[in-house]
Amino acid sequence: MPPLEWIVIPAAAAWGAAVCSLLPRAVYRLSVEPGEPWRGSCPRGHPLDGGVRGLLGPATCAACAGSQEPEGAYGRGRGALALLGALACAGLAAAAGLRPELVVWLLVVPVALLLAAVDHAVMRLPDLLTLPLAGGTAVLLGGAALLPDAGGSWSRALLGGPVLAAAFFVLFLISPRAVAFGDVKLALSVGVALGWYGWGVLFAGAFLGFLAAAGYGLTLVATGRARRDSALAFGPFMVLGAMAGVALGALAV
């Protein structure tokens, strides 16, 4: 591995940790049931700031912390999200090296982890994130394709999104409890990312997501924490499979 790549890996890990540590507030605000407005206040009713400042940051309320009430924390997971972000970004940097698409993966990881966290909390993948993620990934990969040493195909990535989304739509029609319509929309982004490296990578990434979900579900059933017909948030496993598939595809280039 060239010396510069050894610098890129810890830099990517630091980026992932720093950015993903700012996600807990967004997870809290977006983790609502379908039809409900996004949360605009802490659990005790203090309004949250608007704009980026009100969306990104730790899940703490300054008004609560400055009063007689307890610490003011209304959400957890900052450390876990920072750790996951660091591991994901470092792994993708190690796999992709100095190829231009690495910048795309580093920008996509925080949004993907935010989606996974919200889906895990309320089994919902907000359109506010899924649709812009698909379009943004496609546009960014288009820019990467124009640069030297790009490791994938932009045209194949553009095809990969609709192909995987169509496959998930069929699964949604067959079994809406197993695959929700939000998963179909997330499949657009996943398909674009995996399709960049090839059809085999697209299949492998999608399969790894199903495999991880099946393993997790069987573990829950075996330990008595779920029944065989219990619903399971599939978004986190789609994200996991996509990241694993992208890393494998980058290593194979």
C-alpha positions as a Markdown table, in Angstrom:
| # | Residue | x | y | z |
|---|---|---|---|---|
| 1 | Met | 0.0 | 0.0 | 0.0 |
| 2 | Pro | 1.5 | 3.4 | -1.0 |
| 3 | Pro | 2.4 | 5.6 | 2.0 |
| 4 | Leu | -0.2 | 8.2 | 1.2 |
| 5 | Glu | -3.0 | 5.6 | 1.6 |
| 6 | Trp | -1.9 | 5.0 | 5.2 |
| 7 | Ile | -2.6 | 8.6 | 5.8 |
| 8 | Val | -6.0 | 8.5 | 4.1 |
| 9 | Ile | -7.3 | 5.6 | 6.2 |
| 10 | Pro | -7.0 | 7.4 | 9.6 |
| 11 | Ala | -8.2 | 10.6 | 8.1 |
| 12 | Ala | -11.3 | 8.9 | 6.8 |
| 13 | Ala | -11.8 | 7.3 | 10.2 |
| 14 | Ala | -11.6 | 10.7 | 11.8 |
| 15 | Trp | -14.0 | 12.2 | 9.3 |
| 16 | Gly | -16.5 | 9.4 | 10.0 |
| 17 | Ala | -16.3 | 9.7 | 13.7 |
| 18 | Ala | -16.6 | 13.5 | 13.7 |
| 19 | Val | -19.5 | 13.7 | 11.3 |
| 20 | Cys | -21.5 | 10.7 | 12.6 |
| 21 | Ser | -21.1 | 12.0 | 16.2 |
| 22 | Leu | -23.4 | 14.9 | 15.0 |
| 23 | Leu | -26.3 | 12.5 | 14.0 |
| 24 | Pro | -28.1 | 11.8 | 17.3 |
| 25 | Arg | -30.2 | 15.0 | 17.2 |
| 26 | Ala | -31.3 | 14.2 | 13.7 |
| 27 | Val | -32.1 | 10.6 | 14.7 |
| 28 | Tyr | -34.3 | 12.0 | 17.5 |
| 29 | Arg | -36.1 | 14.5 | 15.3 |
| 30 | Leu | -36.7 | 12.1 | 12.4 |
| 31 | Ser | -37.7 | 9.1 | 14.5 |
| 32 | Val | -41.5 | 9.6 | 14.4 |
| 33 | Glu | -44.3 | 7.4 | 13.2 |
| 34 | Pro | -45.7 | 7.9 | 9.7 |
| 35 | Gly | -48.0 | 10.9 | 9.4 |
| 36 | Glu | -46.5 | 12.7 | 12.4 |
| 37 | Pro | -44.5 | 15.9 | 12.0 |
| 38 | Trp | -40.8 | 15.8 | 12.7 |
| 39 | Arg | -40.0 | 16.6 | 16.3 |
| 40 | Gly | -39.4 | 20.3 | 17.0 |
| 41 | Ser | -38.8 | 20.2 | 20.7 |
| 42 | Cys | -37.1 | 18.1 | 23.4 |
| 43 | Pro | -39.3 | 15.7 | 25.4 |
| 44 | Arg | -39.9 | 18.4 | 28.0 |
| 45 | Gly | -41.3 | 20.8 | 25.4 |
| 46 | His | -38.3 | 23.2 | 24.9 |
| 47 | Pro | -38.1 | 24.2 | 21.2 |
| 48 | Leu | -35.1 | 23.1 | 19.2 |
| 49 | Asp | -33.3 | 25.6 | 17.0 |
| 50 | Gly | -34.0 | 25.7 | 13.3 |
| 51 | Gly | -31.7 | 25.1 | 10.4 |
| 52 | Val | -28.6 | 23.0 | 10.5 |
| 53 | Arg | -27.9 | 23.8 | 14.1 |
| 54 | Gly | -31.2 | 22.4 | 15.1 |
| 55 | Leu | -30.7 | 19.2 | 13.1 |
| 56 | Leu | -27.1 | 18.2 | 13.8 |
| 57 | Gly | -25.5 | 17.7 | 17.1 |
| 58 | Pro | -25.7 | 15.7 | 20.3 |
| 59 | Ala | -29.2 | 14.9 | 21.5 |
| 60 | Thr | -29.1 | 17.3 | 24.4 |
| 61 | Cys | -31.3 | 20.3 | 25.4 |
| 62 | Ala | -29.5 | 23.4 | 26.6 |
| 63 | Ala | -32.6 | 24.7 | 28.3 |
| 64 | Cys | -33.0 | 21.4 | 30.3 |
| 65 | Ala | -29.3 | 21.4 | 31.2 |
| 66 | Gly | -29.4 | 24.9 | 32.5 |
| 67 | Ser | -32.5 | 24.4 | 34.7 |
| 68 | Gln | -33.3 | 22.3 | 37.8 |
| 69 | Glu | -34.2 | 19.3 | 35.6 |
| 70 | Pro | -31.8 | 16.4 | 34.9 |
| 71 | Glu | -28.9 | 16.6 | 32.5 |
| 72 | Gly | -30.9 | 17.4 | 29.5 |
| 73 | Ala | -30.0 | 14.4 | 27.3 |
| 74 | Tyr | -33.0 | 13.1 | 25.4 |
| 75 | Gly | -31.2 | 10.6 | 23.1 |
| 76 | Arg | -28.3 | 8.2 | 23.2 |
| 77 | Gly | -26.1 | 6.6 | 20.6 |
| 78 | Arg | -23.5 | 9.3 | 19.9 |
| 79 | Gly | -20.6 | 7.1 | 20.7 |
| 80 | Ala | -22.0 | 4.1 | 18.8 |
| 81 | Leu | -22.7 | 6.3 | 15.7 |
| 82 | Ala | -19.2 | 7.8 | 15.9 |
| 83 | Leu | -17.6 | 4.4 | 16.2 |
| 84 | Leu | -19.7 | 2.9 | 13.3 |
| 85 | Gly | -18.9 | 6.0 | 11.1 |
| 86 | Ala | -15.2 | 5.7 | 11.8 |
| 87 | Leu | -15.1 | 1.9 | 11.1 |
| 88 | Ala | -17.2 | 2.3 | 7.9 |
| 89 | Cys | -15.2 | 5.2 | 6.5 |
| 90 | Ala | -11.8 | 3.6 | 7.4 |
| 91 | Gly | -12.9 | 0.3 | 5.8 |
| 92 | Leu | -14.0 | 1.9 | 2.6 |
| 93 | Ala | -10.8 | 4.0 | 2.5 |
| 94 | Ala | -8.7 | 0.9 | 2.9 |
| 95 | Ala | -10.6 | -0.8 | 0.1 |
| 96 | Ala | -11.0 | 2.0 | -2.4 |
| 97 | Gly | -7.6 | 3.6 | -1.8 |
| 98 | Leu | -7.0 | 6.9 | -3.5 |
| 99 | Arg | -9.6 | 6.4 | -6.2 |
| 100 | Pro | -12.0 | 9.4 | -6.7 |
| 101 | Glu | -15.1 | 7.5 | -5.7 |
| 102 | Leu | -13.8 | 7.3 | -2.2 |
| 103 | Val | -15.0 | 10.9 | -1.7 |
| 104 | Val | -18.5 | 9.8 | -2.7 |
| 105 | Trp | -18.5 | 6.9 | -0.2 |
| 106 | Leu | -17.3 | 9.2 | 2.6 |
| 107 | Leu | -20.1 | 11.6 | 2.0 |
| 108 | Val | -22.7 | 8.9 | 1.7 |
| 109 | Val | -21.8 | 7.0 | 4.9 |
| 110 | Pro | -23.3 | 9.6 | 7.4 |
| 111 | Val | -26.6 | 9.8 | 5.5 |
| 112 | Ala | -26.8 | 6.0 | 5.3 |
| 113 | Leu | -26.1 | 5.5 | 9.0 |
| 114 | Leu | -28.7 | 8.2 | 9.8 |
| 115 | Leu | -31.3 | 6.3 | 7.7 |
| 116 | Ala | -30.3 | 3.0 | 9.4 |
| 117 | Ala | -30.6 | 4.5 | 12.9 |
| 118 | Val | -34.1 | 6.0 | 12.2 |
| 119 | Asp | -35.3 | 2.8 | 10.6 |
| 120 | His | -34.0 | 0.8 | 13.6 |
| 121 | Ala | -35.9 | 3.2 | 16.0 |
| 122 | Val | -39.3 | 3.4 | 14.3 |
| 123 | Met | -39.1 | 1.1 | 11.2 |
| 124 | Arg | -39.3 | 4.1 | 8.8 |
| 125 | Leu | -37.1 | 5.4 | 6.1 |
| 126 | Pro | -38.0 | 9.1 | 5.5 |
| 127 | Asp | -38.3 | 10.3 | 1.9 |
| 128 | Leu | -36.5 | 13.4 | 3.2 |
| 129 | Leu | -33.3 | 11.3 | 3.1 |
| 130 | Thr | -33.9 | 8.3 | 0.8 |
| 131 | Leu | -34.7 | 10.2 | -2.5 |
| 132 | Pro | -32.0 | 12.9 | -2.2 |
| 133 | Leu | -29.5 | 10.2 | -1.3 |
| 134 | Ala | -30.2 | 8.3 | -4.5 |
| 135 | Gly | -29.9 | 11.5 | -6.6 |
| 136 | Gly | -26.9 | 12.8 | -4.8 |
| 137 | Thr | -25.0 | 9.5 | -5.1 |
| 138 | Ala | -25.7 | 9.3 | -8.8 |
| 139 | Val | -24.5 | 12.9 | -9.4 |
| 140 | Leu | -21.4 | 12.5 | -7.2 |
| 141 | Leu | -20.4 | 9.3 | -9.0 |
| 142 | Gly | -20.9 | 11.0 | -12.3 |
| 143 | Gly | -18.3 | 13.6 | -11.2 |
| 144 | Ala | -16.0 | 10.8 | -10.0 |
| 145 | Ala | -16.3 | 9.0 | -13.3 |
| 146 | Leu | -14.8 | 12.1 | -15.0 |
| 147 | Leu | -11.6 | 11.9 | -13.0 |
| 148 | Pro | -8.6 | 9.7 | -13.6 |
| 149 | Asp | -8.3 | 6.3 | -12.0 |
| 150 | Ala | -12.1 | 6.0 | -11.3 |
| 151 | Gly | -12.7 | 2.4 | -10.5 |
| 152 | Gly | -16.3 | 1.9 | -11.7 |
| 153 | Ser | -18.8 | 2.7 | -14.4 |
| 154 | Trp | -21.3 | 5.5 | -14.1 |
| 155 | Ser | -23.7 | 4.2 | -16.7 |
| 156 | Arg | -23.8 | 0.8 | -14.9 |
| 157 | Ala | -24.4 | 2.7 | -11.6 |
| 158 | Leu | -27.4 | 4.5 | -13.1 |
| 159 | Leu | -28.8 | 1.2 | -14.2 |
| 160 | Gly | -28.1 | -0.5 | -10.9 |
| 161 | Gly | -30.4 | 1.8 | -9.0 |
| 162 | Pro | -33.6 | 1.1 | -10.9 |
| 163 | Val | -32.8 | -2.6 | -11.3 |
| 164 | Leu | -32.4 | -3.2 | -7.6 |
| 165 | Ala | -35.4 | -1.0 | -6.8 |
| 166 | Ala | -37.5 | -3.0 | -9.2 |
| 167 | Ala | -36.4 | -6.2 | -7.6 |
| 168 | Phe | -37.3 | -4.8 | -4.2 |
| 169 | Phe | -40.7 | -3.6 | -5.5 |
| 170 | Val | -41.5 | -7.1 | -6.6 |
| 171 | Leu | -40.6 | -8.4 | -3.1 |
| 172 | Phe | -42.8 | -5.6 | -1.6 |
| 173 | Leu | -45.7 | -6.7 | -3.7 |
| 174 | Ile | -45.2 | -10.3 | -2.6 |
| 175 | Ser | -44.6 | -9.6 | 1.1 |
| 176 | Pro | -45.1 | -6.1 | 2.3 |
| 177 | Arg | -44.3 | -7.2 | 5.9 |
| 178 | Ala | -40.9 | -8.4 | 4.9 |
| 179 | Val | -40.0 | -5.5 | 2.5 |
| 180 | Ala | -41.6 | -2.1 | 3.1 |
| 181 | Phe | -41.9 | 0.6 | 0.4 |
| 182 | Gly | -39.3 | 2.6 | 2.1 |
| 183 | Asp | -36.8 | -0.2 | 1.5 |
| 184 | Val | -37.8 | 0.0 | -2.2 |
| 185 | Lys | -36.8 | 3.7 | -2.3 |
| 186 | Leu | -33.5 | 3.0 | -0.3 |
| 187 | Ala | -32.7 | 0.3 | -2.9 |
| 188 | Leu | -32.3 | 3.1 | -5.5 |
| 189 | Ser | -29.3 | 4.4 | -3.6 |
| 190 | Val | -28.0 | 1.0 | -2.8 |
| 191 | Gly | -28.2 | -0.1 | -6.4 |
| 192 | Val | -26.4 | 3.0 | -7.7 |
| 193 | Ala | -23.5 | 2.5 | -5.2 |
| 194 | Leu | -23.2 | -1.3 | -5.8 |
| 195 | Gly | -23.8 | -1.0 | -9.6 |
| 196 | Trp | -20.7 | 1.3 | -9.8 |
| 197 | Tyr | -18.5 | -1.8 | -9.4 |
| 198 | Gly | -20.5 | -4.3 | -11.4 |
| 199 | Trp | -23.5 | -6.5 | -11.5 |
| 200 | Gly | -21.8 | -9.2 | -9.5 |
| 201 | Val | -21.1 | -6.7 | -6.7 |
| 202 | Leu | -24.7 | -5.5 | -6.9 |
| 203 | Phe | -25.9 | -9.1 | -6.4 |
| 204 | Ala | -23.4 | -9.7 | -3.6 |
| 205 | Gly | -24.2 | -6.6 | -1.7 |
| 206 | Ala | -28.0 | -7.2 | -1.9 |
| 207 | Phe | -27.5 | -10.9 | -0.8 |
| 208 | Leu | -25.3 | -9.9 | 2.1 |
| 209 | Gly | -28.0 | -7.6 | 3.4 |
| 210 | Phe | -30.6 | -10.4 | 3.3 |
| 211 | Leu | -28.1 | -12.8 | 4.9 |
| 212 | Ala | -27.4 | -10.4 | 7.7 |
| 213 | Ala | -31.1 | -9.8 | 8.3 |
| 214 | Ala | -31.9 | -13.5 | 8.3 |
| 215 | Gly | -29.1 | -14.2 | 10.8 |
| 216 | Tyr | -30.2 | -11.4 | 13.1 |
| 217 | Gly | -33.8 | -12.5 | 12.9 |
| 218 | Leu | -33.0 | -16.1 | 13.7 |
| 219 | Thr | -30.9 | -15.0 | 16.6 |
| 220 | Leu | -33.8 | -12.9 | 18.0 |
| 221 | Val | -36.2 | -15.9 | 17.6 |
| 222 | Ala | -33.7 | -18.3 | 19.2 |
| 223 | Thr | -33.2 | -16.1 | 22.2 |
| 224 | Gly | -37.0 | -15.5 | 22.7 |
| 225 | Arg | -36.8 | -11.8 | 21.9 |
| 226 | Ala | -39.0 | -12.1 | 18.8 |
| 227 | Arg | -41.5 | -14.4 | 17.1 |
| 228 | Arg | -41.2 | -15.9 | 13.6 |
| 229 | Asp | -43.8 | -13.4 | 12.3 |
| 230 | Ser | -42.3 | -10.3 | 14.0 |
| 231 | Ala | -41.5 | -7.4 | 11.8 |
| 232 | Leu | -37.9 | -6.4 | 11.4 |
| 233 | Ala | -36.4 | -3.1 | 10.2 |
| 234 | Phe | -34.6 | -4.1 | 7.0 |
| 235 | Gly | -32.9 | -0.7 | 6.3 |
| 236 | Pro | -29.9 | -1.2 | 8.6 |
| 237 | Phe | -29.1 | -4.5 | 6.9 |
| 238 | Met | -29.4 | -3.0 | 3.4 |
| 239 | Val | -26.9 | -0.4 | 4.5 |
| 240 | Leu | -24.6 | -3.0 | 6.0 |
| 241 | Gly | -24.8 | -5.1 | 2.8 |
| 242 | Ala | -24.2 | -2.1 | 0.6 |
| 243 | Met | -21.1 | -1.0 | 2.5 |
| 244 | Ala | -19.7 | -4.6 | 2.5 |
| 245 | Gly | -20.5 | -4.9 | -1.2 |
| 246 | Val | -18.9 | -1.6 | -2.1 |
| 247 | Ala | -15.7 | -2.6 | -0.1 |
| 248 | Leu | -15.5 | -5.9 | -1.9 |
| 249 | Gly | -16.0 | -4.3 | -5.2 |
| 250 | Ala | -13.3 | -1.7 | -4.6 |
| 251 | Leu | -10.9 | -4.5 | -3.5 |
| 252 | Ala | -11.6 | -6.4 | -6.7 |
| 253 | Val | -10.9 | -3.4 | -9.0 |
